[in-house]
Amino acid sequence: LSAQLVCWNEILAGEGINVTYGRLKYFAFLKEYAADIYSQLTEGAEKLEMDYYSSIFKTESINFDNVNNLFSNYIQELEKNLETEMKLRYTVAGIHRDDVNFYINGMAARDFASQGQLRSAALALKLSEAEIIRRKNKTCPVVILDDILSELDFVRRGFVINNIEKSQVFITCCNIDDLSSLKNGKTWITEKGTFTEV
């Protein structure tokens, strides 16, 4: 079986390097925009940082100048895990096992962030994706935010409903009071499939 895995490992390594390269290029933009948007959301009170964890290379600082060296390292990592993977019956390293770590004010978000902070980080990511689309495709994306306001404080709600520009934005919410600071735009109430402008 290990002999059969050799050709599969080579394919996994080659494609894995390509995917990692593309991901890290995209990630560089994403983390820059997300940090800026998160800072605006919190009026500079909190700082969002992100890092990409590669299960193969153990870092996001990967030098893609020497692809042959990366390929060898990838194969070695796969071979090193072979015995464990044979027992588990799945691969423990590769692009499907990579992850993104989030930090708010230097602390791991998964361990210490509040629901509001997690919502804010997710929102910053979505708005960053919209910004990347806008810059790359020279188009104004449609942004749909479903019930994003419920766990945000007044300051963050105010930013969301009044400072998202250069996009067509639809925000749904369950509490009309969440829109109390809305300065521009329109509000509708929907009931039994009927939309009524407020």
Tab-separated table of N, CA and C in Angstrom, residues 10-135:
chain	number	residue	atom	x	y	z
A	10	GLU	N	2.908	12.445	-4.454
A	10	GLU	CA	3.519	13.397	-5.393
A	10	GLU	C	2.473	14.361	-5.958
A	11	ILE	N	1.300	13.824	-6.269
A	11	ILE	CA	0.214	14.685	-6.769
A	11	ILE	C	-0.243	15.634	-5.664
A	12	LEU	N	-0.422	15.088	-4.462
A	12	LEU	CA	-0.851	15.907	-3.330
A	12	LEU	C	0.159	17.012	-3.038
A	13	ALA	N	1.433	16.698	-3.113
A	13	ALA	CA	2.472	17.693	-2.839
A	13	ALA	C	2.489	18.781	-3.911
A	14	GLY	N	2.459	18.364	-5.175
A	14	GLY	CA	2.486	19.348	-6.261
A	14	GLY	C	1.300	20.288	-6.219
A	15	GLU	N	0.108	19.730	-6.091
A	15	GLU	CA	-1.094	20.567	-6.033
A	15	GLU	C	-1.148	21.347	-4.725
A	16	GLY	N	-0.681	20.735	-3.658
A	16	GLY	CA	-0.682	21.402	-2.357
A	16	GLY	C	0.160	22.658	-2.349
A	17	ILE	N	1.301	22.614	-3.021
A	17	ILE	CA	2.168	23.796	-3.108
A	17	ILE	C	1.467	24.902	-3.890
A	18	ASN	N	0.816	24.536	-4.994
A	18	ASN	CA	0.084	25.533	-5.791
A	18	ASN	C	-1.032	26.184	-4.986
A	19	VAL	N	-1.802	25.369	-4.275
A	19	VAL	CA	-2.916	25.903	-3.480
A	19	VAL	C	-2.390	26.782	-2.344
A	20	THR	N	-1.333	26.338	-1.690
A	20	THR	CA	-0.757	27.124	-0.595
A	20	THR	C	-0.276	28.476	-1.100
A	21	TYR	N	0.365	28.491	-2.263
A	21	TYR	CA	0.844	29.750	-2.849
A	21	TYR	C	-0.326	30.709	-3.086
A	22	GLY	N	-1.396	30.203	-3.703
A	22	GLY	CA	-2.558	31.041	-3.970
A	22	GLY	C	-3.228	31.518	-2.700
A	23	ARG	N	-3.349	30.625	-1.737
A	23	ARG	CA	-3.967	30.995	-0.465
A	23	ARG	C	-3.190	32.104	0.230
A	24	LEU	N	-1.876	31.984	0.269
A	24	LEU	CA	-1.070	32.971	0.986
A	24	LEU	C	-1.092	34.332	0.292
A	25	LYS	N	-1.167	34.335	-1.033
A	25	LYS	CA	-1.307	35.615	-1.744
A	25	LYS	C	-2.610	36.291	-1.356
A	26	TYR	N	-3.680	35.525	-1.360
A	26	TYR	CA	-4.993	36.053	-0.977
A	26	TYR	C	-5.000	36.447	0.496
A	27	PHE	N	-4.399	35.608	1.338
A	27	PHE	CA	-4.396	35.833	2.779
A	27	PHE	C	-3.677	37.125	3.146
A	28	ALA	N	-2.634	37.473	2.396
A	28	ALA	CA	-1.893	38.708	2.678
A	28	ALA	C	-2.811	39.925	2.573
A	29	PHE	N	-3.665	39.943	1.543
A	29	PHE	CA	-4.628	41.037	1.406
A	29	PHE	C	-5.694	40.951	2.493
A	30	LEU	N	-6.200	39.754	2.724
A	30	LEU	CA	-7.304	39.556	3.655
A	30	LEU	C	-6.943	40.036	5.056
A	31	LYS	N	-5.764	39.655	5.537
A	31	LYS	CA	-5.430	40.020	6.911
A	31	LYS	C	-5.163	41.521	7.050
A	32	GLU	N	-4.671	42.145	5.986
A	32	GLU	CA	-4.452	43.593	6.031
A	32	GLU	C	-5.783	44.340	6.099
A	33	TYR	N	-6.710	43.995	5.201
A	33	TYR	CA	-8.002	44.671	5.177
A	33	TYR	C	-8.805	44.364	6.433
A	34	ALA	N	-8.793	43.106	6.869
A	34	ALA	CA	-9.574	42.722	8.047
A	34	ALA	C	-9.092	43.456	9.294
A	35	ALA	N	-7.781	43.605	9.440
A	35	ALA	CA	-7.243	44.328	10.595
A	35	ALA	C	-7.698	45.781	10.585
A	36	ASP	N	-7.694	46.405	9.409
A	36	ASP	CA	-8.123	47.802	9.289
A	36	ASP	C	-9.613	47.949	9.603
A	37	ILE	N	-10.429	47.074	9.045
A	37	ILE	CA	-11.876	47.153	9.270
A	37	ILE	C	-12.206	46.873	10.735
A	38	TYR	N	-11.542	45.888	11.328
A	38	TYR	CA	-11.800	45.565	12.731
A	38	TYR	C	-11.442	46.757	13.622
A	39	SER	N	-10.344	47.418	13.308
A	39	SER	CA	-9.951	48.600	14.074
A	39	SER	C	-11.013	49.691	13.974
A	40	GLN	N	-11.560	49.882	12.773
A	40	GLN	CA	-12.634	50.866	12.605
A	40	GLN	C	-13.889	50.457	13.376
A	41	LEU	N	-14.211	49.176	13.341
A	41	LEU	CA	-15.381	48.663	14.063
A	41	LEU	C	-15.314	48.968	15.550
A	42	THR	N	-14.113	48.892	16.107
A	42	THR	CA	-13.931	49.064	17.551
A	42	THR	C	-13.393	50.443	17.901
A	43	GLU	N	-13.381	51.335	16.915
A	43	GLU	CA	-12.832	52.695	17.093
A	43	GLU	C	-11.422	52.658	17.670
A	44	GLY	N	-10.642	51.686	17.196
A	44	GLY	CA	-9.237	51.581	17.589
A	44	GLY	C	-8.997	50.952	18.942
A	45	ALA	N	-10.049	50.503	19.621
A	45	ALA	CA	-9.890	49.938	20.962
A	45	ALA	C	-9.345	48.514	20.934
A	46	GLU	N	-9.537	47.817	19.818
A	46	GLU	CA	-9.078	46.437	19.728
A	46	GLU	C	-8.317	46.221	18.430
A	47	LYS	N	-7.407	45.269	18.473
A	47	LYS	CA	-6.567	44.967	17.312
A	47	LYS	C	-6.759	43.504	16.914
A	48	LEU	N	-7.075	43.289	15.638
A	48	LEU	CA	-7.227	41.930	15.108
A	48	LEU	C	-5.982	41.546	14.326
A	49	GLU	N	-5.453	40.373	14.645
A	49	GLU	CA	-4.327	39.817	13.897
A	49	GLU	C	-4.695	38.400	13.470
A	50	MET	N	-4.141	37.982	12.343
A	50	MET	CA	-4.407	36.646	11.817
A	50	MET	C	-3.099	36.031	11.348
A	51	ASP	N	-2.981	34.720	11.514
A	51	ASP	CA	-1.864	34.035	10.880
A	51	ASP	C	-2.356	32.738	10.261
A	52	TYR	N	-1.701	32.354	9.184
A	52	TYR	CA	-2.049	31.145	8.446
A	52	TYR	C	-1.150	30.023	8.931
A	53	TYR	N	-1.760	28.926	9.352
A	53	TYR	CA	-0.985	27.777	9.806
A	53	TYR	C	-0.964	26.714	8.722
A	54	SER	N	0.224	26.417	8.213
A	54	SER	CA	0.404	25.355	7.234
A	54	SER	C	0.790	24.082	7.966
A	55	SER	N	-0.029	23.041	7.808
A	55	SER	CA	0.245	21.775	8.488
A	55	SER	C	1.482	21.072	7.931
A	56	ILE	N	1.918	21.496	6.758
A	56	ILE	CA	3.124	20.920	6.157
A	56	ILE	C	4.350	21.751	6.517
A	57	PHE	N	4.280	23.055	6.269
A	57	PHE	CA	5.462	23.915	6.417
A	57	PHE	C	5.542	24.595	7.777
A	58	LYS	N	4.461	24.520	8.568
A	58	LYS	CA	4.429	25.046	9.943
A	58	LYS	C	4.622	26.553	10.034
A	59	THR	N	4.478	27.267	8.947
A	59	THR	CA	4.657	28.718	8.935
A	59	THR	C	3.954	29.287	7.722
A	60	GLU	N	3.678	30.610	7.750
A	60	GLU	CA	3.154	31.252	6.541
A	60	GLU	C	4.267	31.971	5.777
A	61	SER	N	5.468	32.007	6.358
A	61	SER	CA	6.613	32.629	5.691
A	61	SER	C	7.320	31.583	4.841
A	62	ILE	N	6.743	31.293	3.694
A	62	ILE	CA	7.258	30.234	2.821
A	62	ILE	C	7.908	30.874	1.604
A	63	ASN	N	9.126	30.462	1.316
A	63	ASN	CA	9.841	30.969	0.152
A	63	ASN	C	9.529	30.069	-1.041
A	64	PHE	N	8.764	30.606	-1.989
A	64	PHE	CA	8.344	29.808	-3.144
A	64	PHE	C	9.345	29.879	-4.304
A	65	ASP	N	10.515	30.468	-4.062
A	65	ASP	CA	11.522	30.561	-5.126
A	65	ASP	C	12.083	29.189	-5.503
A	66	ASN	N	12.200	28.308	-4.517
A	66	ASN	CA	12.745	26.972	-4.769
A	66	ASN	C	11.626	25.933	-4.612
A	67	VAL	N	10.877	25.727	-5.685
A	67	VAL	CA	9.729	24.817	-5.641
A	67	VAL	C	10.177	23.376	-5.419
A	68	ASN	N	11.328	23.002	-5.966
A	68	ASN	CA	11.825	21.633	-5.781
A	68	ASN	C	12.079	21.328	-4.306
A	69	ASN	N	12.615	22.309	-3.597
A	69	ASN	CA	12.873	22.142	-2.169
A	69	ASN	C	11.555	22.021	-1.396
A	70	LEU	N	10.590	22.843	-1.760
A	70	LEU	CA	9.277	22.762	-1.117
A	70	LEU	C	8.635	21.403	-1.375
A	71	PHE	N	8.772	20.936	-2.617
A	71	PHE	CA	8.203	19.634	-2.987
A	71	PHE	C	8.829	18.519	-2.141
A	72	SER	N	10.146	18.557	-1.994
A	72	SER	CA	10.847	17.539	-1.178
A	72	SER	C	10.382	17.591	0.271
A	73	ASN	N	10.247	18.814	0.813
A	73	ASN	CA	9.788	18.962	2.198
A	73	ASN	C	8.367	18.427	2.378
A	74	TYR	N	7.529	18.695	1.376
A	74	TYR	CA	6.141	18.239	1.433
A	74	TYR	C	6.103	16.705	1.460
A	75	ILE	N	6.865	16.084	0.550
A	75	ILE	CA	6.914	14.617	0.481
A	75	ILE	C	7.437	14.040	1.794
A	76	GLN	N	8.493	14.637	2.349
A	76	GLN	CA	9.064	14.152	3.609
A	76	GLN	C	8.040	14.205	4.735
A	77	GLU	N	7.268	15.295	4.784
A	77	GLU	CA	6.253	15.426	5.830
A	77	GLU	C	5.168	14.363	5.670
A	78	LEU	N	4.765	14.104	4.430
A	78	LEU	CA	3.763	13.064	4.193
A	78	LEU	C	4.290	11.679	4.576
A	79	GLU	N	5.548	11.419	4.225
A	79	GLU	CA	6.156	10.122	4.557
A	79	GLU	C	6.326	9.954	6.070
A	80	LYS	N	6.642	11.045	6.738
A	80	LYS	CA	6.829	11.001	8.193
A	80	LYS	C	5.523	10.606	8.905
A	81	ASN	N	4.417	11.000	8.321
A	81	ASN	CA	3.116	10.743	8.938
A	81	ASN	C	2.481	9.427	8.494
A	82	LEU	N	3.165	8.685	7.646
A	82	LEU	CA	2.565	7.506	7.024
A	82	LEU	C	2.020	6.501	8.035
A	83	GLU	N	2.810	6.153	9.040
A	83	GLU	CA	2.383	5.140	10.005
A	83	GLU	C	1.133	5.595	10.762
A	84	THR	N	1.132	6.835	11.193
A	84	THR	CA	-0.032	7.377	11.899
A	84	THR	C	-1.251	7.385	10.992
A	85	GLU	N	-1.051	7.793	9.742
A	85	GLU	CA	-2.166	7.875	8.799
A	85	GLU	C	-2.728	6.498	8.456
A	86	MET	N	-1.872	5.485	8.411
A	86	MET	CA	-2.344	4.129	8.135
A	86	MET	C	-3.277	3.647	9.252
A	87	LYS	N	-2.943	4.039	10.497
A	87	LYS	CA	-3.795	3.660	11.626
A	87	LYS	C	-5.113	4.434	11.603
A	88	LEU	N	-5.007	5.730	11.320
A	88	LEU	CA	-6.194	6.584	11.358
A	88	LEU	C	-7.055	6.468	10.101
A	89	ARG	N	-6.414	6.077	8.992
A	89	ARG	CA	-7.069	5.952	7.684
A	89	ARG	C	-7.452	7.304	7.070
A	90	TYR	N	-6.710	8.330	7.422
A	90	TYR	CA	-6.843	9.620	6.749
A	90	TYR	C	-5.543	10.397	6.927
A	91	THR	N	-5.333	11.379	6.067
A	91	THR	CA	-4.098	12.163	6.132
A	91	THR	C	-4.197	13.195	7.254
A	92	VAL	N	-3.105	13.364	7.967
A	92	VAL	CA	-3.087	14.305	9.093
A	92	VAL	C	-2.401	15.622	8.733
A	93	ALA	N	-1.815	15.694	7.539
A	93	ALA	CA	-1.168	16.934	7.104
A	93	ALA	C	-1.444	17.142	5.623
A	94	GLY	N	-1.550	18.382	5.242
A	94	GLY	CA	-1.851	18.747	3.861
A	94	GLY	C	-2.722	19.989	3.860
A	95	ILE	N	-3.016	20.497	2.681
A	95	ILE	CA	-3.751	21.765	2.599
A	95	ILE	C	-5.134	21.687	3.238
A	96	HIS	N	-5.719	20.499	3.276
A	96	HIS	CA	-7.034	20.336	3.895
A	96	HIS	C	-6.955	20.420	5.418
A	97	ARG	N	-5.748	20.392	5.975
A	97	ARG	CA	-5.560	20.493	7.418
A	97	ARG	C	-5.001	21.859	7.833
A	98	ASP	N	-4.794	22.737	6.882
A	98	ASP	CA	-4.304	24.075	7.212
A	98	ASP	C	-5.398	24.864	7.923
A	99	ASP	N	-5.017	25.912	8.623
A	99	ASP	CA	-5.986	26.667	9.405
A	99	ASP	C	-5.558	28.125	9.503
A	100	VAL	N	-6.481	28.950	9.937
A	100	VAL	CA	-6.199	30.356	10.200
A	100	VAL	C	-6.435	30.604	11.681
A	101	ASN	N	-5.481	31.230	12.336
A	101	ASN	CA	-5.601	31.581	13.751
A	101	ASN	C	-5.888	33.069	13.876
A	102	PHE	N	-6.804	33.414	14.775
A	102	PHE	CA	-7.193	34.804	14.997
A	102	PHE	C	-6.777	35.231	16.397
A	103	TYR	N	-6.300	36.464	16.493
A	103	TYR	CA	-5.882	37.017	17.786
A	103	TYR	C	-6.497	38.406	17.938
A	104	ILE	N	-7.085	38.654	19.102
A	104	ILE	CA	-7.632	39.980	19.410
A	104	ILE	C	-6.836	40.522	20.591
A	105	ASN	N	-6.194	41.653	20.349
A	105	ASN	CA	-5.298	42.254	21.342
A	105	ASN	C	-4.265	41.245	21.836
A	106	GLY	N	-3.761	40.434	20.902
A	106	GLY	CA	-2.692	39.492	21.209
A	106	GLY	C	-3.132	38.184	21.835
A	107	MET	N	-4.427	38.024	22.089
A	107	MET	CA	-4.925	36.796	22.726
A	107	MET	C	-5.704	35.962	21.712
A	108	ALA	N	-5.550	34.640	21.793
A	108	ALA	CA	-6.205	33.733	20.842
A	108	ALA	C	-7.719	33.899	20.919
A	109	ALA	N	-8.320	34.255	19.794
A	109	ALA	CA	-9.762	34.517	19.766
A	109	ALA	C	-10.565	33.278	20.128
A	110	ARG	N	-10.105	32.105	19.711
A	110	ARG	CA	-10.879	30.883	19.974
A	110	ARG	C	-10.991	30.590	21.463
A	111	ASP	N	-10.053	31.099	22.246
A	111	ASP	CA	-10.053	30.831	23.689
A	111	ASP	C	-10.612	31.977	24.526
A	112	PHE	N	-10.446	33.211	24.055
A	112	PHE	CA	-10.737	34.356	24.922
A	112	PHE	C	-11.765	35.351	24.378
A	113	ALA	N	-12.136	35.264	23.108
A	113	ALA	CA	-13.008	36.283	22.519
A	113	ALA	C	-14.459	36.119	22.964
A	114	SER	N	-15.142	37.259	23.126
A	114	SER	CA	-16.568	37.247	23.419
A	114	SER	C	-17.345	36.980	22.131
A	115	GLN	N	-18.646	36.732	22.253
A	115	GLN	CA	-19.480	36.537	21.067
A	115	GLN	C	-19.452	37.768	20.178
A	116	GLY	N	-19.480	38.944	20.788
A	116	GLY	CA	-19.428	40.184	20.016
A	116	GLY	C	-18.122	40.333	19.258
A	117	GLN	N	-17.021	39.958	19.884
A	117	GLN	CA	-15.717	40.028	19.229
A	117	GLN	C	-15.631	39.028	18.083
A	118	LEU	N	-16.170	37.829	18.300
A	118	LEU	CA	-16.167	36.833	17.229
A	118	LEU	C	-17.020	37.295	16.060
A	119	ARG	N	-18.177	37.870	16.360
A	119	ARG	CA	-19.030	38.420	15.303
A	119	ARG	C	-18.304	39.534	14.554
A	120	SER	N	-17.612	40.372	15.293
A	120	SER	CA	-16.884	41.485	14.677
A	120	SER	C	-15.776	40.975	13.765
A	121	ALA	N	-15.071	39.927	14.197
A	121	ALA	CA	-14.007	39.354	13.377
A	121	ALA	C	-14.591	38.752	12.098
A	122	ALA	N	-15.717	38.034	12.234
A	122	ALA	CA	-16.375	37.452	11.053
A	122	ALA	C	-16.837	38.550	10.105
A	123	LEU	N	-17.375	39.617	10.658
A	123	LEU	CA	-17.825	40.745	9.842
A	123	LEU	C	-16.648	41.401	9.127
A	124	ALA	N	-15.548	41.587	9.843
A	124	ALA	CA	-14.351	42.180	9.231
A	124	ALA	C	-13.863	41.333	8.058
A	125	LEU	N	-13.938	40.005	8.207
A	125	LEU	CA	-13.534	39.114	7.112
A	125	LEU	C	-14.450	39.269	5.913
A	126	LYS	N	-15.759	39.299	6.147
A	126	LYS	CA	-16.712	39.438	5.040
A	126	LYS	C	-16.514	40.759	4.305
A	127	LEU	N	-16.343	41.824	5.052
A	127	LEU	CA	-16.145	43.135	4.413
A	127	LEU	C	-14.799	43.198	3.696
A	128	SER	N	-13.813	42.476	4.207
A	128	SER	CA	-12.511	42.403	3.537
A	128	SER	C	-12.626	41.668	2.211
A	129	GLU	N	-13.395	40.575	2.211
A	129	GLU	CA	-13.618	39.841	0.961
A	129	GLU	C	-14.289	40.746	-0.073
A	130	ALA	N	-15.261	41.540	0.374
A	130	ALA	CA	-15.933	42.470	-0.538
A	130	ALA	C	-14.941	43.494	-1.089
A	131	GLU	N	-14.034	43.967	-0.234
A	131	GLU	CA	-13.038	44.947	-0.673
A	131	GLU	C	-12.075	44.342	-1.694
A	132	ILE	N	-11.688	43.092	-1.484
A	132	ILE	CA	-10.805	42.418	-2.435
A	132	ILE	C	-11.506	42.261	-3.784
A	133	ILE	N	-12.770	41.853	-3.763
A	133	ILE	CA	-13.537	41.724	-5.007
A	133	ILE	C	-13.632	43.079	-5.709
A	134	ARG	N	-13.907	44.109	-4.935
A	134	ARG	CA	-14.034	45.454	-5.504
A	134	ARG	C	-12.742	45.884	-6.199
A	135	ARG	N	-11.620	45.667	-5.552
A	135	ARG	CA	-10.339	46.115	-6.112
A	135	ARG	C	-9.886	45.244	-7.276
